[in-house]
mmCIF file of C-alpha atoms and ligand atoms in Angstrom:
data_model
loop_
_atom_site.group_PDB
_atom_site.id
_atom_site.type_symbol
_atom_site.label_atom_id
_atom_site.label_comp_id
_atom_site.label_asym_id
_atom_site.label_seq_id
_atom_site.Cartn_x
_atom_site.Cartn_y
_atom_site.Cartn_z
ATOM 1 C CA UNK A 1 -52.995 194.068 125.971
ATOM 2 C CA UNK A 2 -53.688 190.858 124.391
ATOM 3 C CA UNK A 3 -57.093 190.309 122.790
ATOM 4 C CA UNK A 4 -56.904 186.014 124.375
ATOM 5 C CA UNK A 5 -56.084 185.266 128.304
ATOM 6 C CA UNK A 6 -51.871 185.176 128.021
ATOM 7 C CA UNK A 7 -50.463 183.854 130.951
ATOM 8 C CA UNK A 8 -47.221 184.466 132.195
ATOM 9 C CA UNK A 9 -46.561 181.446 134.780
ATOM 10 C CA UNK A 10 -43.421 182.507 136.131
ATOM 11 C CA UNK A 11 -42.090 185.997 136.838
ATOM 12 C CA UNK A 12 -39.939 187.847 134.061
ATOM 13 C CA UNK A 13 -37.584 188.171 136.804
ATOM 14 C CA UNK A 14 -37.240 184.146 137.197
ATOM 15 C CA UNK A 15 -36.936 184.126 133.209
ATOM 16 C CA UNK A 16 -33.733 186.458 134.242
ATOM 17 C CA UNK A 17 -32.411 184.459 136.802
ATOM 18 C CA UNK A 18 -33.047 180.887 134.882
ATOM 19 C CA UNK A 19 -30.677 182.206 132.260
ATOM 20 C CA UNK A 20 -27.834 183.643 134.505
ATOM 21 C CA UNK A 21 -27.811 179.898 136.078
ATOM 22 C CA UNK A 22 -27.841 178.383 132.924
ATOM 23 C CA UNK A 23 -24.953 180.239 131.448
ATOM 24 C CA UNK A 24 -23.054 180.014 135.078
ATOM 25 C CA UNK A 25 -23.283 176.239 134.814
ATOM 26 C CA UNK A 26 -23.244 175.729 131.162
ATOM 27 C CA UNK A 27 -20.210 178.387 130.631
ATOM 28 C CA UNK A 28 -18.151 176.972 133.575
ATOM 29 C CA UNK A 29 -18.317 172.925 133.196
ATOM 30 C CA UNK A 30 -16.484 171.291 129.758
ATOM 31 C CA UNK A 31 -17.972 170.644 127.508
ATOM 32 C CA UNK A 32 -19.558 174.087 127.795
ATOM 33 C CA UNK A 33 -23.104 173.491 127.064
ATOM 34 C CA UNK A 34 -25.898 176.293 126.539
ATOM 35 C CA UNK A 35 -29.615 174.510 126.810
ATOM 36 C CA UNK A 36 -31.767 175.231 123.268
ATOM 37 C CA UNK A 37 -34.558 177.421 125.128
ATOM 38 C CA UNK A 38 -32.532 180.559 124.304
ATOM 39 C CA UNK A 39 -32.486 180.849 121.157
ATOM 40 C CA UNK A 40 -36.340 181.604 120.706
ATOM 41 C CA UNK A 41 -36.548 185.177 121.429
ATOM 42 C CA UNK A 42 -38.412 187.335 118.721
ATOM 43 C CA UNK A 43 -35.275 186.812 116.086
ATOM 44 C CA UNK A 44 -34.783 183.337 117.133
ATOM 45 C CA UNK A 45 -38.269 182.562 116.667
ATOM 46 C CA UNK A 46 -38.347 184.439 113.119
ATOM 47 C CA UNK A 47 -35.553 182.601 112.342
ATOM 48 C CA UNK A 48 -36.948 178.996 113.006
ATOM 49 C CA UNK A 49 -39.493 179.500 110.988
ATOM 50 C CA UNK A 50 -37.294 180.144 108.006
ATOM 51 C CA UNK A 51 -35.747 176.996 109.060
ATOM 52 C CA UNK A 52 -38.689 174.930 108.812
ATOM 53 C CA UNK A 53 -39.083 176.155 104.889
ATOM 54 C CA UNK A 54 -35.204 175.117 103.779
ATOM 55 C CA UNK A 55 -35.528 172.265 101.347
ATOM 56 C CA UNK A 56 -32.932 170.551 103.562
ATOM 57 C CA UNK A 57 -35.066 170.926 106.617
ATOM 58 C CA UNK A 58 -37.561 167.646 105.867
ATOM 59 C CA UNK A 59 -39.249 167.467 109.716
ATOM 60 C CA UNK A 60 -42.080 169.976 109.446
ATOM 61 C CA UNK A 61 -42.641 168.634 105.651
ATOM 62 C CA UNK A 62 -43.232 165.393 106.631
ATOM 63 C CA UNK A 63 -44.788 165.535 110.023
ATOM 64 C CA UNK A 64 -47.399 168.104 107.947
ATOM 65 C CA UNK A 65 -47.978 165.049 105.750
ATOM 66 C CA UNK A 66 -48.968 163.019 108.360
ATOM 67 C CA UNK A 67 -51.058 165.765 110.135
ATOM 68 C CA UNK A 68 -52.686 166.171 107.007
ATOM 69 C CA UNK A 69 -53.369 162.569 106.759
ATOM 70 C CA UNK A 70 -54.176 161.300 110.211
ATOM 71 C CA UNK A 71 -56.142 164.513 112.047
ATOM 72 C CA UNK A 72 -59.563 163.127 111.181
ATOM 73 C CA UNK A 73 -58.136 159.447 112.600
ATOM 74 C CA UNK A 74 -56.413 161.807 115.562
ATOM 75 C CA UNK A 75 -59.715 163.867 116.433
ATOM 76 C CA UNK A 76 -61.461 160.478 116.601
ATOM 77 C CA UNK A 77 -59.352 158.642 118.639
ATOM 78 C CA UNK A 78 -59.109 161.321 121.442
ATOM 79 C CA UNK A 79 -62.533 163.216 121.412
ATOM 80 C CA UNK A 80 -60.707 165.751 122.721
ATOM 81 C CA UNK A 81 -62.272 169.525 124.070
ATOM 82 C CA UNK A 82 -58.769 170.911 125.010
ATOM 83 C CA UNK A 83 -55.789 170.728 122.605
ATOM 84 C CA UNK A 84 -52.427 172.169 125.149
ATOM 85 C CA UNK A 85 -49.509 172.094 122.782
ATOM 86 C CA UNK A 86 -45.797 172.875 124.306
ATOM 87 C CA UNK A 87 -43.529 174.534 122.163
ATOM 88 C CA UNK A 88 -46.746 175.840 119.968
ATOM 89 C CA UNK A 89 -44.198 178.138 117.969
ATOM 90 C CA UNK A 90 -46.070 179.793 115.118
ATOM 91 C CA UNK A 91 -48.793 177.041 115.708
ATOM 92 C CA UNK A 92 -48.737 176.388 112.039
ATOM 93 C CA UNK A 93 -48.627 172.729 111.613
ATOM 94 C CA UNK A 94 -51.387 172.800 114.384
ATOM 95 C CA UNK A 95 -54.229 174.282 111.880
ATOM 96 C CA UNK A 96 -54.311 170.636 110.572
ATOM 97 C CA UNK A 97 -55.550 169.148 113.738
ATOM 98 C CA UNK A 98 -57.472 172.468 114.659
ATOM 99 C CA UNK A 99 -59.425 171.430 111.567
ATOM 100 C CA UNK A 100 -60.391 168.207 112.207
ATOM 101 C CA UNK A 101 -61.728 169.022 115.565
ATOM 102 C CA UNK A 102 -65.028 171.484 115.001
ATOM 103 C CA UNK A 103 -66.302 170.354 118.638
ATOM 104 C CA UNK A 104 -62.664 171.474 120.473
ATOM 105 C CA UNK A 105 -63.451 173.794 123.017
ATOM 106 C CA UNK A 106 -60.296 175.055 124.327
ATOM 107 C CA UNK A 107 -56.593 175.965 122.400
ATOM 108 C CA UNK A 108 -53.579 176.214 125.064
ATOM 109 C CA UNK A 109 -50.247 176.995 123.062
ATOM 110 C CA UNK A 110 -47.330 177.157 125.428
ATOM 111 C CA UNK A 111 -43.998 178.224 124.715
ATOM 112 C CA UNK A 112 -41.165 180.323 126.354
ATOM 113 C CA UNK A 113 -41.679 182.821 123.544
ATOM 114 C CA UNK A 114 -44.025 185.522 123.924
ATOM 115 C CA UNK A 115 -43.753 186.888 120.573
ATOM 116 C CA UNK A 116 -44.649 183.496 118.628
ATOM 117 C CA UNK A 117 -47.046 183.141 121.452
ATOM 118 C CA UNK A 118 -48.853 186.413 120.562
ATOM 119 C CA UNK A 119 -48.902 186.063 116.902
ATOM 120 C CA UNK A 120 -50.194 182.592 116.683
ATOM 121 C CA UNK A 121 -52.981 183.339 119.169
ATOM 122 C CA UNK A 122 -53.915 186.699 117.514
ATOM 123 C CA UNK A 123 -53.936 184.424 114.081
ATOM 124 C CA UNK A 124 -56.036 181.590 115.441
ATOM 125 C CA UNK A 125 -58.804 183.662 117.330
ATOM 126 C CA UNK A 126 -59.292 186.271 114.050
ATOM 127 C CA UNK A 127 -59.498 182.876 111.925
ATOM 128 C CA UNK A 128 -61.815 180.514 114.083
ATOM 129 C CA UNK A 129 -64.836 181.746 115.978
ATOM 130 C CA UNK A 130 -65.580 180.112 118.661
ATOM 131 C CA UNK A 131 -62.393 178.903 119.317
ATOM 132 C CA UNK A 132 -60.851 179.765 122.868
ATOM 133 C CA UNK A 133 -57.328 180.306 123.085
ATOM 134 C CA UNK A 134 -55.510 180.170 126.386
ATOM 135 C CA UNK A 135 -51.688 180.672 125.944
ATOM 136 C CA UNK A 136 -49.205 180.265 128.261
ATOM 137 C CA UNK A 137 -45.719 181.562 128.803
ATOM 138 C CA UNK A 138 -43.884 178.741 130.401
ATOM 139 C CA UNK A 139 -41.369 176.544 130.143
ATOM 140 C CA UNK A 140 -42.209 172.928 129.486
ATOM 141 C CA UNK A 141 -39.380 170.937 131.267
ATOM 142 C CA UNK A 142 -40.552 173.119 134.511
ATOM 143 C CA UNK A 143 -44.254 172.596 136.228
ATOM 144 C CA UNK A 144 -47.462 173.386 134.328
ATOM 145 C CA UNK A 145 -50.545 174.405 135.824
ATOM 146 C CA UNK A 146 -53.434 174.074 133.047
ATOM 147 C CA UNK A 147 -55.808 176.427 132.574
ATOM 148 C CA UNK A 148 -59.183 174.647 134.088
ATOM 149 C CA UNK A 149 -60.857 173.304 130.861
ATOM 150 C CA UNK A 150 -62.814 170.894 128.913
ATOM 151 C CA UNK A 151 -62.068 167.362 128.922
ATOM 152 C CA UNK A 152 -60.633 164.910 127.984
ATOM 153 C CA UNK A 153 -57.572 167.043 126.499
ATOM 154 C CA UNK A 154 -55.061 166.116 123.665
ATOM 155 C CA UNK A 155 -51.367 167.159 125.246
ATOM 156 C CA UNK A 156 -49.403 167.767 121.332
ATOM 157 C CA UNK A 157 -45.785 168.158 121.111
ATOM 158 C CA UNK A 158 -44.425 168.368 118.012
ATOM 159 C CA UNK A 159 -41.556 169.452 115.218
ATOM 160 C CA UNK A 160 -39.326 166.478 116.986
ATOM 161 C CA UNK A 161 -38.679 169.133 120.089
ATOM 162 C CA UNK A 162 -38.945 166.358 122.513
ATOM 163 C CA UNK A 163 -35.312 165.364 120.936
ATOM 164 C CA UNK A 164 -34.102 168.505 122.140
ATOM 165 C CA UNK A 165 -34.074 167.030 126.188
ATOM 166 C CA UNK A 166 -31.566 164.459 126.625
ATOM 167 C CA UNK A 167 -32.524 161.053 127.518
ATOM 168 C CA UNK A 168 -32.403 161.711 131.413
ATOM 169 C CA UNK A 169 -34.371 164.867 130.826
ATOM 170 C CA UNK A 170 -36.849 163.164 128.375
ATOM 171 C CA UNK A 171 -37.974 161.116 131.011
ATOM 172 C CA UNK A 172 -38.007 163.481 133.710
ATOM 173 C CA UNK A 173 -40.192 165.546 131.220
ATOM 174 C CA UNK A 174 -42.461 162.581 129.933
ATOM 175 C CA UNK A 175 -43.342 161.954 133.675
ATOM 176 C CA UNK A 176 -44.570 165.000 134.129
ATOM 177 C CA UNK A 177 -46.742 165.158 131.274
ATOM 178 C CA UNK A 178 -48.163 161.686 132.252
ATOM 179 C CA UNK A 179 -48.876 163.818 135.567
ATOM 180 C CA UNK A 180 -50.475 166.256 133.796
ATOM 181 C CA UNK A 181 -52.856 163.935 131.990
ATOM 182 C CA UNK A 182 -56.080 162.226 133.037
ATOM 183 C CA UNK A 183 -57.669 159.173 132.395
ATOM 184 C CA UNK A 184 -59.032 159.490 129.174
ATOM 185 C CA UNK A 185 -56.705 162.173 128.022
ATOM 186 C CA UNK A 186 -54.255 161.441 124.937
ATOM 187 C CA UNK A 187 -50.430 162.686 123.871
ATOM 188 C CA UNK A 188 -49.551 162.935 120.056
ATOM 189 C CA UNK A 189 -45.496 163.044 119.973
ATOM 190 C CA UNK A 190 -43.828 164.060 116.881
ATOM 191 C CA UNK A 191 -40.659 162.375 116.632
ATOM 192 C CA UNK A 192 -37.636 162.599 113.801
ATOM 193 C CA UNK A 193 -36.511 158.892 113.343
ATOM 194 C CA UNK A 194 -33.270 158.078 113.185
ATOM 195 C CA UNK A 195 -31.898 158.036 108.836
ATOM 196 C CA UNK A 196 -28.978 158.312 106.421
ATOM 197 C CA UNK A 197 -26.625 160.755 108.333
ATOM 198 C CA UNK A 198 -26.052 163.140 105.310
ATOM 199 C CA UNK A 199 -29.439 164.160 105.293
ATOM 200 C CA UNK A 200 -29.609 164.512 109.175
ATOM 201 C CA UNK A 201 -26.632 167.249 109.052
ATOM 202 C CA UNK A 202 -27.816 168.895 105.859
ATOM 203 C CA UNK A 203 -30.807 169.472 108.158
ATOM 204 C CA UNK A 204 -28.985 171.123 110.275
ATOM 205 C CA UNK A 205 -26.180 172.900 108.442
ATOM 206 C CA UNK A 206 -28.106 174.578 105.351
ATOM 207 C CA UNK A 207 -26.603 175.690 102.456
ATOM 208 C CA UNK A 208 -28.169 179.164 103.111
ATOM 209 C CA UNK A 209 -26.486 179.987 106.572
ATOM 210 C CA UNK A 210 -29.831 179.890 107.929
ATOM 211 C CA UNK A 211 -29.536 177.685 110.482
ATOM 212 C CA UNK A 212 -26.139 179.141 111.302
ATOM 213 C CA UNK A 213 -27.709 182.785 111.673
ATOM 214 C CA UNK A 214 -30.422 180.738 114.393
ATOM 215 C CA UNK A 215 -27.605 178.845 115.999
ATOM 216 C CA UNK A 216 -25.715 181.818 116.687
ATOM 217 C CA UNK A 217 -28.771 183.897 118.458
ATOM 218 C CA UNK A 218 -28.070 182.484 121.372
ATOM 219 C CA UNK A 219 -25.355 184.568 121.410
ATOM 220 C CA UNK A 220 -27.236 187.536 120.904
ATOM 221 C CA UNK A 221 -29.778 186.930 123.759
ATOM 222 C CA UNK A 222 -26.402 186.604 126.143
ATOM 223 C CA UNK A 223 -24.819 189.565 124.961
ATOM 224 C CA UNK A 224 -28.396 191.779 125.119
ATOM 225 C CA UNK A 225 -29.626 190.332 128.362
ATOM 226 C CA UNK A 226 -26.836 189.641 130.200
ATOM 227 C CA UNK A 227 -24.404 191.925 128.944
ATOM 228 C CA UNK A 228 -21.875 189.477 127.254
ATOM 229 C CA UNK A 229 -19.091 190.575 124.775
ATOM 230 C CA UNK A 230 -19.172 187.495 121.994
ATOM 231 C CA UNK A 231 -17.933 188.281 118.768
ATOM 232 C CA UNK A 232 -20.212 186.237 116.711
ATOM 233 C CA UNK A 233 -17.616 186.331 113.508
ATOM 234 C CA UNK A 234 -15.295 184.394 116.006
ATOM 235 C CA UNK A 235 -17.489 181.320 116.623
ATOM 236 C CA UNK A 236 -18.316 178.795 113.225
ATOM 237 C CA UNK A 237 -21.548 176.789 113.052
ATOM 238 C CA UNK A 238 -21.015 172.978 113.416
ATOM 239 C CA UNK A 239 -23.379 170.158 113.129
ATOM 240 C CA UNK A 240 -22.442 167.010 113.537
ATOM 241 C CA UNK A 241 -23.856 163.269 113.889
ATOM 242 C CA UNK A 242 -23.253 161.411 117.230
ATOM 243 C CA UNK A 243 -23.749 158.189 116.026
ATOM 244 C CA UNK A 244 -23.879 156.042 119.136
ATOM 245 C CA UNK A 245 -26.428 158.225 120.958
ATOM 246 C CA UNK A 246 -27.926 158.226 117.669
ATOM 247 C CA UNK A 247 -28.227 162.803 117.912
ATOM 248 C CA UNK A 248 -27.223 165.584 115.868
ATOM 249 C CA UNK A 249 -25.087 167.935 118.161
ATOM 250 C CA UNK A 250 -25.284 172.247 117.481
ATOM 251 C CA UNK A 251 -22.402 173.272 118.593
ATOM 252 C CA UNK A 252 -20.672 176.672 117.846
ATOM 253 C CA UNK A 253 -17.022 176.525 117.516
ATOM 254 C CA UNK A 254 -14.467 179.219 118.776
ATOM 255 C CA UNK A 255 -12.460 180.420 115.465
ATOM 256 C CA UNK A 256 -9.616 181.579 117.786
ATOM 257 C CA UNK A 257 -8.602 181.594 121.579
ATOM 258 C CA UNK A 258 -10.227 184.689 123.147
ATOM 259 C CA UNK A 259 -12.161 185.719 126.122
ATOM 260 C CA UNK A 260 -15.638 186.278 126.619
ATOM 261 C CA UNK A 261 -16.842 188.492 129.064
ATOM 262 C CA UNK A 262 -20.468 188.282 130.468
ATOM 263 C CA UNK A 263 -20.550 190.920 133.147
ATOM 264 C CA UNK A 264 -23.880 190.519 134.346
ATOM 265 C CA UNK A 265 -23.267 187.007 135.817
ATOM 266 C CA UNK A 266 -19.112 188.396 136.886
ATOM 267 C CA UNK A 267 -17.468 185.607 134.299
ATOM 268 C CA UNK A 268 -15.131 185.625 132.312
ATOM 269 C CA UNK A 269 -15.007 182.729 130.233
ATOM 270 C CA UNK A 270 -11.758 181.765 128.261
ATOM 271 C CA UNK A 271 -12.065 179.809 124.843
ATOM 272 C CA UNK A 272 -9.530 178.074 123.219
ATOM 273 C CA UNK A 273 -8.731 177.932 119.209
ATOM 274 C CA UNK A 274 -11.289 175.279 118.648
ATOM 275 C CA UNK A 275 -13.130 174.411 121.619
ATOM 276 C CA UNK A 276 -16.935 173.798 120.998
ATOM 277 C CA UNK A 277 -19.880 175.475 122.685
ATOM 278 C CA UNK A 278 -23.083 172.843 122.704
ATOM 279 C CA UNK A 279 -26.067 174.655 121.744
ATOM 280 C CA UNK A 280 -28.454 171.807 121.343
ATOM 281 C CA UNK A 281 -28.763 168.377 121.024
ATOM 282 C CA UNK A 282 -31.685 167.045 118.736
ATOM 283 C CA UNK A 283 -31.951 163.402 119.165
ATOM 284 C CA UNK A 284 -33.512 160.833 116.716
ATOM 285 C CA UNK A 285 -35.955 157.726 117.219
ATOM 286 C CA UNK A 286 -36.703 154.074 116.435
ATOM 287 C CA UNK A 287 -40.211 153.098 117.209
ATOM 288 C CA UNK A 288 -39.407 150.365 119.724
ATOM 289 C CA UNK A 289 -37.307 153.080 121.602
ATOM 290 C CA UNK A 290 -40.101 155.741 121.690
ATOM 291 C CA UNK A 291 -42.899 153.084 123.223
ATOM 292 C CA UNK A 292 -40.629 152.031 125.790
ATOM 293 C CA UNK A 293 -40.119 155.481 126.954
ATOM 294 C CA UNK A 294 -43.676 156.168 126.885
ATOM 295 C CA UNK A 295 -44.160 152.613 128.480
ATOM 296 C CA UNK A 296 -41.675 153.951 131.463
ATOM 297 C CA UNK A 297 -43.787 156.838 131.704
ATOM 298 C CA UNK A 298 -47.170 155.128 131.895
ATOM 299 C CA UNK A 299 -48.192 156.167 129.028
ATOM 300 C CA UNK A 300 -49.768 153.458 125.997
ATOM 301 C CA UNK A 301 -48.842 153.802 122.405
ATOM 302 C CA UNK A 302 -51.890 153.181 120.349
ATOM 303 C CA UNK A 303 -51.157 154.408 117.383
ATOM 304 C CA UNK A 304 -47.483 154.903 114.907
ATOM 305 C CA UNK A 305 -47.758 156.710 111.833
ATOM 306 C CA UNK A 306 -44.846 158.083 109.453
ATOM 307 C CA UNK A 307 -44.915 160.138 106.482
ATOM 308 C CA UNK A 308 -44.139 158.087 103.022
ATOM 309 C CA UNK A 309 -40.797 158.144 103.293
ATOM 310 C CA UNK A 310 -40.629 157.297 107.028
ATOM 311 C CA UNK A 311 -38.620 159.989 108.134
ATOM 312 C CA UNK A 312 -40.838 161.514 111.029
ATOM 313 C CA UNK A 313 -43.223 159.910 112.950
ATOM 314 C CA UNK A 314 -46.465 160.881 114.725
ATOM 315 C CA UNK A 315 -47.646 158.955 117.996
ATOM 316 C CA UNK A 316 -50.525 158.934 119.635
ATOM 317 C CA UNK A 317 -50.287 156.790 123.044
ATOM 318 C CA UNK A 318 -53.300 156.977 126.407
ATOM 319 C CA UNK A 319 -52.671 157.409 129.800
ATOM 320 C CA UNK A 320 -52.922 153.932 131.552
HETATM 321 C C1 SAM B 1 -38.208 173.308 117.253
HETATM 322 S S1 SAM B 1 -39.396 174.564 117.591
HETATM 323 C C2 SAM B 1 -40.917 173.739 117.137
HETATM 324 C C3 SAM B 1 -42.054 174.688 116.910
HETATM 325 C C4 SAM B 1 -43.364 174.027 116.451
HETATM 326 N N1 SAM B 1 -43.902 173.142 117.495
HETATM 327 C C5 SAM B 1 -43.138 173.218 115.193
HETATM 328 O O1 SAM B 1 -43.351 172.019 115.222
HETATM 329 O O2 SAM B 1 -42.770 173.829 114.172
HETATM 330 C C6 SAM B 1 -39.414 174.512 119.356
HETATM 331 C C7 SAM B 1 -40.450 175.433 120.013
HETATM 332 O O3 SAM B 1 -40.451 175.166 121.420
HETATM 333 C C8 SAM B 1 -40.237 176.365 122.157
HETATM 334 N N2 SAM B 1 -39.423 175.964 123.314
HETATM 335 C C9 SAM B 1 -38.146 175.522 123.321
HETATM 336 N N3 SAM B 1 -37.771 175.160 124.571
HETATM 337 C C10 SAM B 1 -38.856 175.404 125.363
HETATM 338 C C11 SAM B 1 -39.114 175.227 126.762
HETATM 339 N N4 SAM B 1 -38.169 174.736 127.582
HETATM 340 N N5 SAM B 1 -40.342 175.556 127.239
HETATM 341 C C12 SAM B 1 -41.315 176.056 126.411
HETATM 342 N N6 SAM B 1 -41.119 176.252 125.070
HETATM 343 C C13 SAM B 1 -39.908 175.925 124.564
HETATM 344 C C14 SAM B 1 -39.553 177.328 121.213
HETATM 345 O O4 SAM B 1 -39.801 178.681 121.558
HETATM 346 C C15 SAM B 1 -40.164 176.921 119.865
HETATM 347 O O5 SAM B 1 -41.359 177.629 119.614
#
């Protein structure tokens, strides 16, 4: 029983069959490709947490800085009564804008994880009277329905997650925000801008195995949910910089030839010594890249800020 309305938009059962199709296809085409969403079940959302306090994980540093900086500037510009945030995690970061808003009406965290879902809400509802929280189990890239609330609403998506789609995706996904948005209604963007490629893969390949540990839950959730036989001592943790898409690839590399058997879905996928397994892709921005796809998507940029060292930025951009 959850002490806030927690709703469940699709069917546990569709959560089931979303990630049978998503090995099938992503297990059966080379590259094999597994999309990020899985990795964020209880552990995997533990885990990213632990990420975001590595001192080679700069993103939620700076784009704190910036929160910290700009929320007063953000709660102005918007006015907003609803704040929906996708991917809401631990809703951590989000505390900074919470506080600048006194007059917000409405909180609606949604992420596929129930369990970061639940904390967070639990959290934000003991700490701020008044405060309604809404959360909703979905996932982002499919349909929303929003809870019916107070208006104009701020749509946040932060921690540079919006790098996670690829560029196809992004503006499949940026559309439908824009359709989810009203006139009058804003969307603050968190993106990680594009740097020195040593401290990119640091990032993303810490010295404490952290990130490996997160990578590799994916595995996990196959093997629990689906019934899968991976060996996680036989895969390695690579990250690596694609420099022409301008990306940092996850990718978890087989240590040996083997086969992997994943009974629940009737495949039986064969590995060779060295062939990679994409886990995610995390792309990285330039500001003149990031208004044009919010241009495409009719959506305004009004406003750009970075932290001091511009390595994250925040946007802020109206629907037109
Ligand atoms: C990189 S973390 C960022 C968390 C938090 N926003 C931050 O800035 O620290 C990505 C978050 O998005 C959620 N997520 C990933 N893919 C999702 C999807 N397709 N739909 C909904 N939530 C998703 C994860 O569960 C996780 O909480």
């Amino acid at each position: 029983m959850s002490p806030f309305p927690l709703t469940r938009t699709l069917p546990e059962d569709a959560t089931d069959a979303a990630l049978r199709s998503d090995v099938l296809r992503g297990l059966t085409h080379t590259p094999r490709t597994l999309p990020p969403k899985w990795f964020y079940d209880a552990h995997g959302s533990d885990l990213f947490e632990q990420i975001t306090e590595l001192p080679e994980y700069y993103p939620t540093r700076a784009e704190r800085e910036i929160l910290l900086a700009r929320a007063p500037e953000i709660a102005a510009a918007t006015g907003a009564r609803t704040l929906v945030e996708l991917g809401s995690g631990s809703s951590d970061k989000t505390r900074h804008l919470l506080d600048a808003m006194p007059d917000l009406h409405t909180y609606v965290p949604v992420d596929v994880s129930e369990s970061a879902l639940r904390q967070a809400g639990e959290a934000l509802i003991a700490e701020r009277s008044g405060l309604h929280v809404h959360a909703l189990i979905a996932d982002f890239t499919a349909a929303l329905t929003l809870p019916d609330t107070p208006v104009p609403r701020l749509v946040a998506f932060l921690g540079g997650t919006v790098g996670n789609l690829l560029p196809a995706e992004r503006a499949g996904f940026l559309d439908s925000v824009r359709a989810l948005m009203s006139p009058g209604d804003a969307l603050l963007l968190g993106t990680d801008l594009v740097k020195d490629a040593s401290v990119l893969v640091a990032a993303y390949d810490d010295a404490a195995g952290v990130t490996a540990e997160f990578n590799k839950n994916v595995l996990t959730v196959v093997n629990r949910e689906l019934g899968a036989d991976f060996d996680l001592d036989a895969f390695g943790h690579v990250a690596l910089w694609d420099a022409e898409n301008e990306w940092i690839e996850m990718r978890l590399r087989s240590r040996r030839a083997q086969t992997v058997k994943i009974p629940a879905v009737d495949l039986a996928v064969d590995f060779a010594a060295g062939e990679d397994l994409r886990t995610e892709v995390s792309a990285k921005f330039r500001e003149d890249g990031v208004r044009g796809e919010l241009a495409a998507a009719g959506l305004k940029l009004t406003h750009w800020w970075t932290d001091r060292e511009a390595r994250f930025a925040l946007s802020l951009s109206m629907a037109r």
